[in-house]
PDB file of C-alpha atoms in Angstrom:
ATOM      1  CA  MET A   1       1.678 -72.469 -73.350  1.00 52.00           C
ATOM      2  CA  LYS A   2       1.558 -76.271 -73.530  1.00 58.00           C
ATOM      3  CA  GLY A   3       2.123 -77.720 -76.988  1.00 64.00           C
ATOM      4  CA  LYS A   4       1.396 -76.124 -80.307  1.00 70.00           C
ATOM      5  CA  PRO A   5      -2.063 -74.494 -80.699  1.00 74.00           C
ATOM      6  CA  SER A   6      -4.428 -75.811 -83.348  1.00 80.00           C
ATOM      7  CA  ALA A   7      -4.720 -74.037 -86.688  1.00 78.00           C
ATOM      8  CA  ARG A   8      -8.050 -72.508 -85.665  1.00 82.00           C
ATOM      9  CA  THR A   9      -6.654 -71.230 -82.358  1.00 86.00           C
ATOM     10  CA  LEU A  10      -3.626 -69.840 -84.192  1.00 87.00           C
ATOM     11  CA  TRP A  11      -5.899 -67.945 -86.612  1.00 87.00           C
ATOM     12  CA  ILE A  12      -7.789 -66.467 -83.670  1.00 89.00           C
ATOM     13  CA  TYR A  13      -4.554 -65.328 -82.003  1.00 90.00           C
ATOM     14  CA  GLN A  14      -3.306 -63.799 -85.257  1.00 87.00           C
ATOM     15  CA  LEU A  15      -6.636 -62.019 -85.768  1.00 90.00           C
ATOM     16  CA  LEU A  16      -6.494 -60.684 -82.226  1.00 93.00           C
ATOM     17  CA  VAL A  17      -3.013 -59.270 -82.875  1.00 93.00           C
ATOM     18  CA  LEU A  18      -4.338 -57.482 -85.981  1.00 90.00           C
ATOM     19  CA  VAL A  19      -7.361 -56.127 -84.114  1.00 92.00           C
ATOM     20  CA  GLY A  20      -5.085 -55.036 -81.270  1.00 93.00           C
ATOM     21  CA  VAL A  21      -2.807 -53.114 -83.625  1.00 92.00           C
ATOM     22  CA  PHE A  22      -5.776 -51.310 -85.238  1.00 90.00           C
ATOM     23  CA  PHE A  23      -7.302 -50.577 -81.839  1.00 93.00           C
ATOM     24  CA  ALA A  24      -4.032 -49.106 -80.544  1.00 93.00           C
ATOM     25  CA  TRP A  25      -3.754 -47.043 -83.735  1.00 92.00           C
ATOM     26  CA  TRP A  26      -7.361 -45.817 -83.297  1.00 92.00           C
ATOM     27  CA  VAL A  27      -6.847 -44.875 -79.645  1.00 92.00           C
ATOM     28  CA  LEU A  28      -3.568 -43.059 -80.299  1.00 92.00           C
ATOM     29  CA  THR A  29      -4.998 -41.026 -83.187  1.00 89.00           C
ATOM     30  CA  GLU A  30      -8.368 -40.295 -81.539  1.00 89.00           C
ATOM     31  CA  THR A  31      -6.603 -38.979 -78.437  1.00 88.00           C
ATOM     32  CA  GLU A  32      -4.178 -37.170 -80.783  1.00 84.00           C
ATOM     33  CA  ILE A  33      -1.135 -38.676 -79.108  1.00 88.00           C
ATOM     34  CA  LEU A  34      -0.323 -39.441 -82.748  1.00 86.00           C
ATOM     35  CA  THR A  35      -1.256 -36.574 -85.035  1.00 87.00           C
ATOM     36  CA  PRO A  36      -3.987 -37.785 -87.469  1.00 87.00           C
ATOM     37  CA  PHE A  37      -2.585 -35.552 -90.213  1.00 86.00           C
ATOM     38  CA  PHE A  38       0.614 -37.627 -90.265  1.00 87.00           C
ATOM     39  CA  PHE A  39      -0.667 -41.035 -89.097  1.00 89.00           C
ATOM     40  CA  GLY A  40      -4.210 -41.072 -90.540  1.00 87.00           C
ATOM     41  CA  ARG A  41      -7.349 -42.474 -88.954  1.00 90.00           C
ATOM     42  CA  PRO A  42      -7.811 -46.274 -89.160  1.00 90.00           C
ATOM     43  CA  LEU A  43     -11.599 -46.105 -89.642  1.00 91.00           C
ATOM     44  CA  VAL A  44     -11.185 -43.637 -92.520  1.00 92.00           C
ATOM     45  CA  VAL A  45      -8.484 -45.872 -94.012  1.00 91.00           C
ATOM     46  CA  LEU A  46     -10.762 -48.929 -93.856  1.00 91.00           C
ATOM     47  CA  ALA A  47     -13.642 -46.895 -95.310  1.00 92.00           C
ATOM     48  CA  LYS A  48     -11.392 -45.865 -98.206  1.00 90.00           C
ATOM     49  CA  VAL A  49     -10.447 -49.486 -98.889  1.00 90.00           C
ATOM     50  CA  TRP A  50     -14.142 -50.441 -98.860  1.00 91.00           C
ATOM     51  CA  GLU A  51     -14.963 -47.527-101.179  1.00 90.00           C
ATOM     52  CA  TRP A  52     -12.279 -48.658-103.643  1.00 88.00           C
ATOM     53  CA  PHE A  53     -13.514 -52.237-103.802  1.00 89.00           C
ATOM     54  CA  ALA A  54     -17.258 -51.453-103.653  1.00 89.00           C
ATOM     55  CA  GLY A  55     -16.985 -48.734-106.293  1.00 85.00           C
ATOM     56  CA  GLY A  56     -14.656 -50.791-108.493  1.00 82.00           C
ATOM     57  CA  GLU A  57     -12.035 -48.025-108.766  1.00 79.00           C
ATOM     58  CA  ILE A  58      -9.206 -50.152-107.434  1.00 85.00           C
ATOM     59  CA  TYR A  59      -9.520 -53.149-109.762  1.00 88.00           C
ATOM     60  CA  ARG A  60      -7.932 -51.552-112.829  1.00 88.00           C
ATOM     61  CA  HIS A  61      -4.952 -50.266-110.858  1.00 88.00           C
ATOM     62  CA  LEU A  62      -4.601 -53.487-108.877  1.00 87.00           C
ATOM     63  CA  ALA A  63      -4.659 -55.565-112.066  1.00 90.00           C
ATOM     64  CA  VAL A  64      -1.783 -53.515-113.514  1.00 89.00           C
ATOM     65  CA  THR A  65       0.295 -53.881-110.345  1.00 89.00           C
ATOM     66  CA  LEU A  66      -0.403 -57.625-110.138  1.00 88.00           C
ATOM     67  CA  VAL A  67       0.549 -58.182-113.796  1.00 90.00           C
ATOM     68  CA  GLU A  68       3.827 -56.295-113.276  1.00 89.00           C
ATOM     69  CA  THR A  69       4.512 -58.248-110.099  1.00 89.00           C
ATOM     70  CA  LEU A  70       3.780 -61.662-111.611  1.00 89.00           C
ATOM     71  CA  LEU A  71       5.854 -60.971-114.727  1.00 92.00           C
ATOM     72  CA  ALA A  72       8.807 -59.729-112.662  1.00 91.00           C
ATOM     73  CA  PHE A  73       8.457 -62.706-110.341  1.00 88.00           C
ATOM     74  CA  ALA A  74       8.327 -65.258-113.192  1.00 90.00           C
ATOM     75  CA  VAL A  75      11.111 -63.771-115.334  1.00 93.00           C
ATOM     76  CA  GLY A  76      13.424 -63.111-112.371  1.00 91.00           C
ATOM     77  CA  THR A  77      12.880 -66.634-111.036  1.00 88.00           C
ATOM     78  CA  VAL A  78      13.600 -68.302-114.395  1.00 90.00           C
ATOM     79  CA  PHE A  79      16.755 -66.229-114.965  1.00 91.00           C
ATOM     80  CA  GLY A  80      17.961 -66.856-111.421  1.00 90.00           C
ATOM     81  CA  LEU A  81      17.301 -70.580-111.698  1.00 88.00           C
ATOM     82  CA  VAL A  82      18.989 -71.065-115.083  1.00 89.00           C
ATOM     83  CA  ILE A  83      22.031 -68.853-114.511  1.00 91.00           C
ATOM     84  CA  GLY A  84      22.472 -70.002-110.909  1.00 88.00           C
ATOM     85  CA  MET A  85      22.424 -73.639-112.034  1.00 86.00           C
ATOM     86  CA  TRP A  86      24.833 -72.951-114.900  1.00 88.00           C
ATOM     87  CA  LEU A  87      27.418 -71.132-112.790  1.00 89.00           C
ATOM     88  CA  ALA A  88      27.175 -73.664-109.956  1.00 86.00           C
ATOM     89  CA  LEU A  89      28.043 -76.433-112.428  1.00 86.00           C
ATOM     90  CA  SER A  90      30.720 -74.398-114.252  1.00 87.00           C
ATOM     91  CA  PRO A  91      33.518 -73.506-111.816  1.00 85.00           C
ATOM     92  CA  VAL A  92      35.585 -71.671-114.456  1.00 90.00           C
ATOM     93  CA  ALA A  93      32.713 -69.442-115.603  1.00 90.00           C
ATOM     94  CA  SER A  94      31.770 -68.874-111.964  1.00 87.00           C
ATOM     95  CA  ALA A  95      35.326 -67.745-111.111  1.00 89.00           C
ATOM     96  CA  ILE A  96      35.449 -65.374-114.110  1.00 91.00           C
ATOM     97  CA  LEU A  97      32.040 -63.769-113.452  1.00 90.00           C
ATOM     98  CA  ASP A  98      32.313 -63.723-109.652  1.00 88.00           C
ATOM     99  CA  PRO A  99      33.445 -60.067-109.239  1.00 89.00           C
ATOM    100  CA  TYR A 100      30.869 -58.806-111.741  1.00 90.00           C
ATOM    101  CA  ILE A 101      28.006 -60.629-110.029  1.00 87.00           C
ATOM    102  CA  LYS A 102      29.083 -59.299-106.639  1.00 87.00           C
ATOM    103  CA  ALA A 103      29.326 -55.770-108.067  1.00 88.00           C
ATOM    104  CA  LEU A 104      25.863 -55.953-109.638  1.00 87.00           C
ATOM    105  CA  ASN A 105      24.380 -57.373-106.437  1.00 85.00           C
ATOM    106  CA  ALA A 106      25.962 -54.590-104.372  1.00 86.00           C
ATOM    107  CA  MET A 107      24.444 -51.935-106.650  1.00 83.00           C
ATOM    108  CA  PRO A 108      21.374 -50.162-105.142  1.00 82.00           C
ATOM    109  CA  ARG A 109      19.063 -51.343-107.898  1.00 80.00           C
ATOM    110  CA  VAL A 110      16.265 -48.893-107.149  1.00 80.00           C
ATOM    111  CA  ILE A 111      18.367 -46.201-108.839  1.00 82.00           C
ATOM    112  CA  LEU A 112      17.936 -48.150-112.085  1.00 85.00           C
ATOM    113  CA  ALA A 113      14.219 -47.252-112.181  1.00 83.00           C
ATOM    114  CA  PRO A 114      14.710 -43.933-114.066  1.00 84.00           C
ATOM    115  CA  ILE A 115      17.047 -45.678-116.531  1.00 88.00           C
ATOM    116  CA  PHE A 116      14.501 -48.429-117.172  1.00 87.00           C
ATOM    117  CA  ALA A 117      11.819 -45.759-117.657  1.00 86.00           C
ATOM    118  CA  VAL A 118      13.990 -44.225-120.411  1.00 86.00           C
ATOM    119  CA  TRP A 119      14.737 -47.605-122.005  1.00 89.00           C
ATOM    120  CA  PHE A 120      11.285 -49.220-121.776  1.00 87.00           C
ATOM    121  CA  GLY A 121       8.947 -46.231-121.364  1.00 83.00           C
ATOM    122  CA  LEU A 122       6.413 -45.561-118.619  1.00 81.00           C
ATOM    123  CA  GLY A 123       4.376 -48.738-119.326  1.00 83.00           C
ATOM    124  CA  ILE A 124       4.539 -51.994-117.433  1.00 86.00           C
ATOM    125  CA  TRP A 125       7.875 -53.195-118.853  1.00 89.00           C
ATOM    126  CA  SER A 126      10.019 -50.651-116.986  1.00 88.00           C
ATOM    127  CA  LYS A 127       8.407 -51.868-113.735  1.00 88.00           C
ATOM    128  CA  VAL A 128       8.902 -55.492-114.740  1.00 90.00           C
ATOM    129  CA  ALA A 129      12.585 -54.821-115.478  1.00 91.00           C
ATOM    130  CA  LEU A 130      13.101 -53.251-112.042  1.00 89.00           C
ATOM    131  CA  GLY A 131      11.297 -56.141-110.356  1.00 89.00           C
ATOM    132  CA  VAL A 132      13.417 -58.684-112.245  1.00 91.00           C
ATOM    133  CA  THR A 133      16.633 -57.115-110.956  1.00 90.00           C
ATOM    134  CA  LEU A 134      15.290 -57.435-107.395  1.00 89.00           C
ATOM    135  CA  VAL A 135      14.032 -61.016-107.728  1.00 90.00           C
ATOM    136  CA  TYR A 136      16.883 -62.397-109.813  1.00 90.00           C
ATOM    137  CA  PHE A 137      19.695 -62.169-107.271  1.00 89.00           C
ATOM    138  CA  ILE A 138      17.629 -63.707-104.461  1.00 89.00           C
ATOM    139  CA  VAL A 139      16.832 -66.788-106.559  1.00 89.00           C
ATOM    140  CA  PHE A 140      20.280 -66.889-108.151  1.00 90.00           C
ATOM    141  CA  PHE A 141      22.223 -67.076-104.894  1.00 89.00           C
ATOM    142  CA  ASN A 142      19.858 -69.671-103.418  1.00 87.00           C
ATOM    143  CA  VAL A 143      20.096 -71.922-106.473  1.00 86.00           C
ATOM    144  CA  TYR A 144      23.852 -71.460-106.667  1.00 87.00           C
ATOM    145  CA  GLN A 145      24.282 -72.358-103.011  1.00 84.00           C
ATOM    146  CA  GLY A 146      21.798 -75.229-103.220  1.00 82.00           C
ATOM    147  CA  VAL A 147      23.618 -76.900-106.101  1.00 83.00           C
ATOM    148  CA  ARG A 148      27.052 -76.315-104.594  1.00 82.00           C
ATOM    149  CA  GLU A 149      25.963 -77.940-101.329  1.00 79.00           C
ATOM    150  CA  VAL A 150      24.830 -81.213-102.863  1.00 80.00           C
ATOM    151  CA  SER A 151      26.465 -83.962-100.830  1.00 78.00           C
ATOM    152  CA  PRO A 152      29.614 -85.346-102.519  1.00 80.00           C
ATOM    153  CA  VAL A 153      28.663 -88.767-101.140  1.00 82.00           C
ATOM    154  CA  VAL A 154      25.319 -88.642-102.968  1.00 80.00           C
ATOM    155  CA  LEU A 155      27.056 -87.592-106.188  1.00 80.00           C
ATOM    156  CA  ALA A 156      29.672 -90.332-105.861  1.00 81.00           C
ATOM    157  CA  ASN A 157      27.015 -92.988-105.220  1.00 82.00           C
ATOM    158  CA  ALA A 158      24.952 -91.789-108.194  1.00 81.00           C
ATOM    159  CA  ARG A 159      27.997 -91.880-110.484  1.00 82.00           C
ATOM    160  CA  MET A 160      28.941 -95.316-109.170  1.00 81.00           C
ATOM    161  CA  LEU A 161      25.453 -96.541-110.113  1.00 80.00           C
ATOM    162  CA  GLY A 162      25.998 -95.289-113.660  1.00 77.00           C
ATOM    163  CA  ALA A 163      24.222 -91.920-113.556  1.00 78.00           C
ATOM    164  CA  SER A 164      25.107 -89.688-116.487  1.00 80.00           C
ATOM    165  CA  ARG A 165      25.456 -85.890-116.275  1.00 79.00           C
ATOM    166  CA  ARG A 166      21.859 -85.553-117.488  1.00 81.00           C
ATOM    167  CA  HIS A 167      20.657 -87.949-114.779  1.00 82.00           C
ATOM    168  CA  LEU A 168      22.585 -86.056-112.130  1.00 82.00           C
ATOM    169  CA  LEU A 169      21.019 -82.811-113.304  1.00 80.00           C
ATOM    170  CA  ARG A 170      17.489 -84.227-113.269  1.00 79.00           C
ATOM    171  CA  TYR A 171      17.538 -86.420-110.152  1.00 80.00           C
ATOM    172  CA  VAL A 172      20.137 -84.769-107.900  1.00 81.00           C
ATOM    173  CA  TYR A 173      20.881 -81.141-108.758  1.00 81.00           C
ATOM    174  CA  LEU A 174      17.358 -79.972-109.724  1.00 79.00           C
ATOM    175  CA  PRO A 175      15.610 -81.421-106.612  1.00 78.00           C
ATOM    176  CA  SER A 176      18.311 -79.881-104.450  1.00 76.00           C
ATOM    177  CA  ALA A 177      17.953 -76.497-106.195  1.00 76.00           C
ATOM    178  CA  THR A 178      14.131 -76.644-106.099  1.00 76.00           C
ATOM    179  CA  SER A 179      14.156 -76.837-102.337  1.00 74.00           C
ATOM    180  CA  TRP A 180      16.338 -73.724-102.122  1.00 77.00           C
ATOM    181  CA  VAL A 181      14.298 -71.919-104.799  1.00 77.00           C
ATOM    182  CA  PHE A 182      11.060 -72.313-102.843  1.00 77.00           C
ATOM    183  CA  SER A 183      12.824 -71.070 -99.744  1.00 74.00           C
ATOM    184  CA  SER A 184      13.722 -67.893-101.645  1.00 79.00           C
ATOM    185  CA  LEU A 185      10.372 -67.388-103.392  1.00 80.00           C
ATOM    186  CA  HIS A 186       8.670 -66.025-100.272  1.00 78.00           C
ATOM    187  CA  THR A 187      11.185 -63.155-100.232  1.00 80.00           C
ATOM    188  CA  SER A 188      11.067 -62.851-104.024  1.00 82.00           C
ATOM    189  CA  VAL A 189       7.304 -62.237-104.062  1.00 81.00           C
ATOM    190  CA  GLY A 190       7.726 -59.248-101.771  1.00 81.00           C
ATOM    191  CA  MET A 191      10.623 -57.900-103.832  1.00 83.00           C
ATOM    192  CA  ALA A 192       8.628 -58.238-107.074  1.00 84.00           C
ATOM    193  CA  PHE A 193       5.889 -56.144-105.440  1.00 82.00           C
ATOM    194  CA  VAL A 194       8.485 -53.585-104.331  1.00 83.00           C
ATOM    195  CA  GLY A 195       9.830 -53.317-107.893  1.00 84.00           C
ATOM    196  CA  ALA A 196       6.352 -52.803-109.364  1.00 85.00           C
ATOM    197  CA  VAL A 197       5.245 -50.229-106.803  1.00 84.00           C
ATOM    198  CA  VAL A 198       8.524 -48.261-106.800  1.00 84.00           C
ATOM    199  CA  GLY A 199       8.425 -48.154-110.606  1.00 84.00           C
ATOM    200  CA  GLU A 200       4.816 -46.882-110.529  1.00 84.00           C
ATOM    201  CA  TYR A 201       5.744 -44.411-107.852  1.00 80.00           C
ATOM    202  CA  LEU A 202       8.536 -42.896-109.955  1.00 79.00           C
ATOM    203  CA  GLY A 203       6.612 -42.688-113.206  1.00 77.00           C
ATOM    204  CA  SER A 204       3.278 -44.161-114.209  1.00 78.00           C
ATOM    205  CA  ALA A 205      -0.338 -43.336-115.033  1.00 80.00           C
ATOM    206  CA  GLN A 206      -1.879 -46.424-113.440  1.00 84.00           C
ATOM    207  CA  GLY A 207      -1.270 -48.951-110.667  1.00 85.00           C
ATOM    208  CA  VAL A 208      -1.598 -48.863-106.889  1.00 85.00           C
ATOM    209  CA  GLY A 209       1.773 -47.087-106.596  1.00 85.00           C
ATOM    210  CA  TYR A 210       0.347 -44.357-108.819  1.00 86.00           C
ATOM    211  CA  LEU A 211      -2.688 -44.033-106.518  1.00 85.00           C
ATOM    212  CA  ILE A 212      -0.395 -43.690-103.503  1.00 86.00           C
ATOM    213  CA  LEU A 213       1.679 -41.033-105.289  1.00 85.00           C
ATOM    214  CA  GLN A 214      -1.458 -39.041-106.174  1.00 86.00           C
ATOM    215  CA  ALA A 215      -2.633 -39.222-102.561  1.00 86.00           C
ATOM    216  CA  GLU A 216       0.739 -38.042-101.260  1.00 83.00           C
ATOM    217  CA  GLY A 217       0.581 -35.101-103.655  1.00 83.00           C
ATOM    218  CA  THR A 218      -2.600 -33.894-101.925  1.00 85.00           C
ATOM    219  CA  PHE A 219      -1.397 -34.822 -98.382  1.00 84.00           C
ATOM    220  CA  ASP A 220      -4.166 -37.443 -98.143  1.00 88.00           C
ATOM    221  CA  ILE A 221      -2.449 -39.732 -95.640  1.00 90.00           C
ATOM    222  CA  ASN A 222      -5.538 -41.923 -95.204  1.00 90.00           C
ATOM    223  CA  THR A 223      -5.506 -42.896 -98.893  1.00 90.00           C
ATOM    224  CA  VAL A 224      -1.759 -43.545 -98.676  1.00 90.00           C
ATOM    225  CA  PHE A 225      -2.314 -45.987 -95.799  1.00 91.00           C
ATOM    226  CA  ALA A 226      -5.243 -47.540 -97.679  1.00 90.00           C
ATOM    227  CA  GLY A 227      -2.957 -48.197-100.654  1.00 88.00           C
ATOM    228  CA  ILE A 228      -0.284 -49.701 -98.403  1.00 88.00           C
ATOM    229  CA  LEU A 229      -2.941 -51.888 -96.734  1.00 90.00           C
ATOM    230  CA  VAL A 230      -4.206 -53.195-100.087  1.00 89.00           C
ATOM    231  CA  LEU A 231      -0.662 -53.931-101.312  1.00 85.00           C
ATOM    232  CA  THR A 232       0.203 -55.728 -98.081  1.00 86.00           C
ATOM    233  CA  GLY A 233      -2.913 -57.882 -98.332  1.00 87.00           C
ATOM    234  CA  PHE A 234      -2.172 -58.970-101.874  1.00 84.00           C
ATOM    235  CA  ALA A 235       1.513 -59.610-101.080  1.00 82.00           C
ATOM    236  CA  LEU A 236       0.326 -61.967 -98.315  1.00 85.00           C
ATOM    237  CA  LEU A 237      -2.083 -63.594-100.771  1.00 87.00           C
ATOM    238  CA  LEU A 238       0.711 -64.261-103.275  1.00 83.00           C
ATOM    239  CA  ASP A 239       2.910 -65.593-100.484  1.00 82.00           C
ATOM    240  CA  ALA A 240       0.108 -68.003 -99.545  1.00 86.00           C
ATOM    241  CA  VAL A 241      -0.012 -69.211-103.170  1.00 85.00           C
ATOM    242  CA  VAL A 242       3.755 -69.858-103.063  1.00 81.00           C
ATOM    243  CA  THR A 243       3.363 -71.740 -99.772  1.00 82.00           C
ATOM    244  CA  PHE A 244       0.587 -73.874-101.281  1.00 83.00           C
ATOM    245  CA  ALA A 245       2.717 -74.691-104.355  1.00 79.00           C
ATOM    246  CA  GLU A 246       5.701 -75.479-102.116  1.00 75.00           C
ATOM    247  CA  ARG A 247       3.693 -77.955-100.045  1.00 76.00           C
ATOM    248  CA  ARG A 248       2.326 -79.624-103.173  1.00 75.00           C
ATOM    249  CA  LEU A 249       5.663 -79.922-104.978  1.00 71.00           C
ATOM    250  CA  LEU A 250       7.965 -80.668-102.049  1.00 67.00           C
ATOM    251  CA  VAL A 251       5.924 -83.352-100.308  1.00 63.00           C
ATOM    252  CA  TRP A 252       9.035 -85.529-100.204  1.00 60.00           C
ATOM    253  CA  ARG A 253      10.935 -83.073 -98.038  1.00 62.00           C
ATOM    254  CA  PRO A 254      10.685 -83.765 -94.289  1.00 57.00           C
ATOM    255  CA  THR A 255       9.523 -80.827 -92.210  1.00 57.00           C
ATOM    256  CA  ALA A 256      12.130 -79.685 -89.721  1.00 52.00           C
ATOM    257  CA  ALA A 257      10.919 -79.197 -86.176  1.00 47.00           C
ATOM    258  CA  GLY A 258       9.908 -75.610 -85.488  1.00 47.00           C
ATOM    259  CA  SER A 259      10.470 -74.472 -89.091  1.00 48.00           C
ATOM    260  CA  GLU A 260       6.859 -74.235 -90.234  1.00 49.00           C
ATOM    261  CA  THR A 261       6.438 -70.582 -89.425  1.00 53.00           C
ATOM    262  CA  LEU A 262       8.794 -67.618 -89.431  1.00 51.00           C
TER     263      LEU A 262
END
């Protein structure tokens, strides 16, 4: 292929990939190469999604999941940004807390879901707490690394020009950290969704994860795939919002060749 395709052509290619995947799924299940009981039927899955949105059943559950996701995303990002910045600028505190942070990061945090359910109940806050633990470390390590990798030459020049510690924080460290934060937010959005859905899956009376759990209980694989499809769509929508905010706030950052996608 010569050159990069236009945005419209790229959308068409991406749509064709999606249609191709659904067509292959439909052929494999209709010919029963893949057993429909385990893999569902794509037309039934799409009909279920349409039924949810047309009948209005999904909105209440989707609103709960989105609120949990957004709260986990916001709280985890703020904690990761503040603590990551603090430890990056405090070598002594960083050295003292280093083994504890590594231990907490190595912990499989999904196992905390039952504990959070005991602490915060089966409402939204136990899901938010789980999502925060997933988002926090992604943002924290990016901010920490971003601040630590600020060029010593830039710092020396700023100090030579009379920049105070507050000026360094505002004009050097924060812009450097912001770039790394936005790089991590695309992953963080997905992890916030994972925290919300896993929490709903383990104990809840509402949310899309709850709908998926109910469907699994009755072996309704088509509804399970419909729930996964809806969650995937909204995760992509949130990722698009992050991309839009990134382009608006980081207009000063030059785009590296070949780094716009993937």
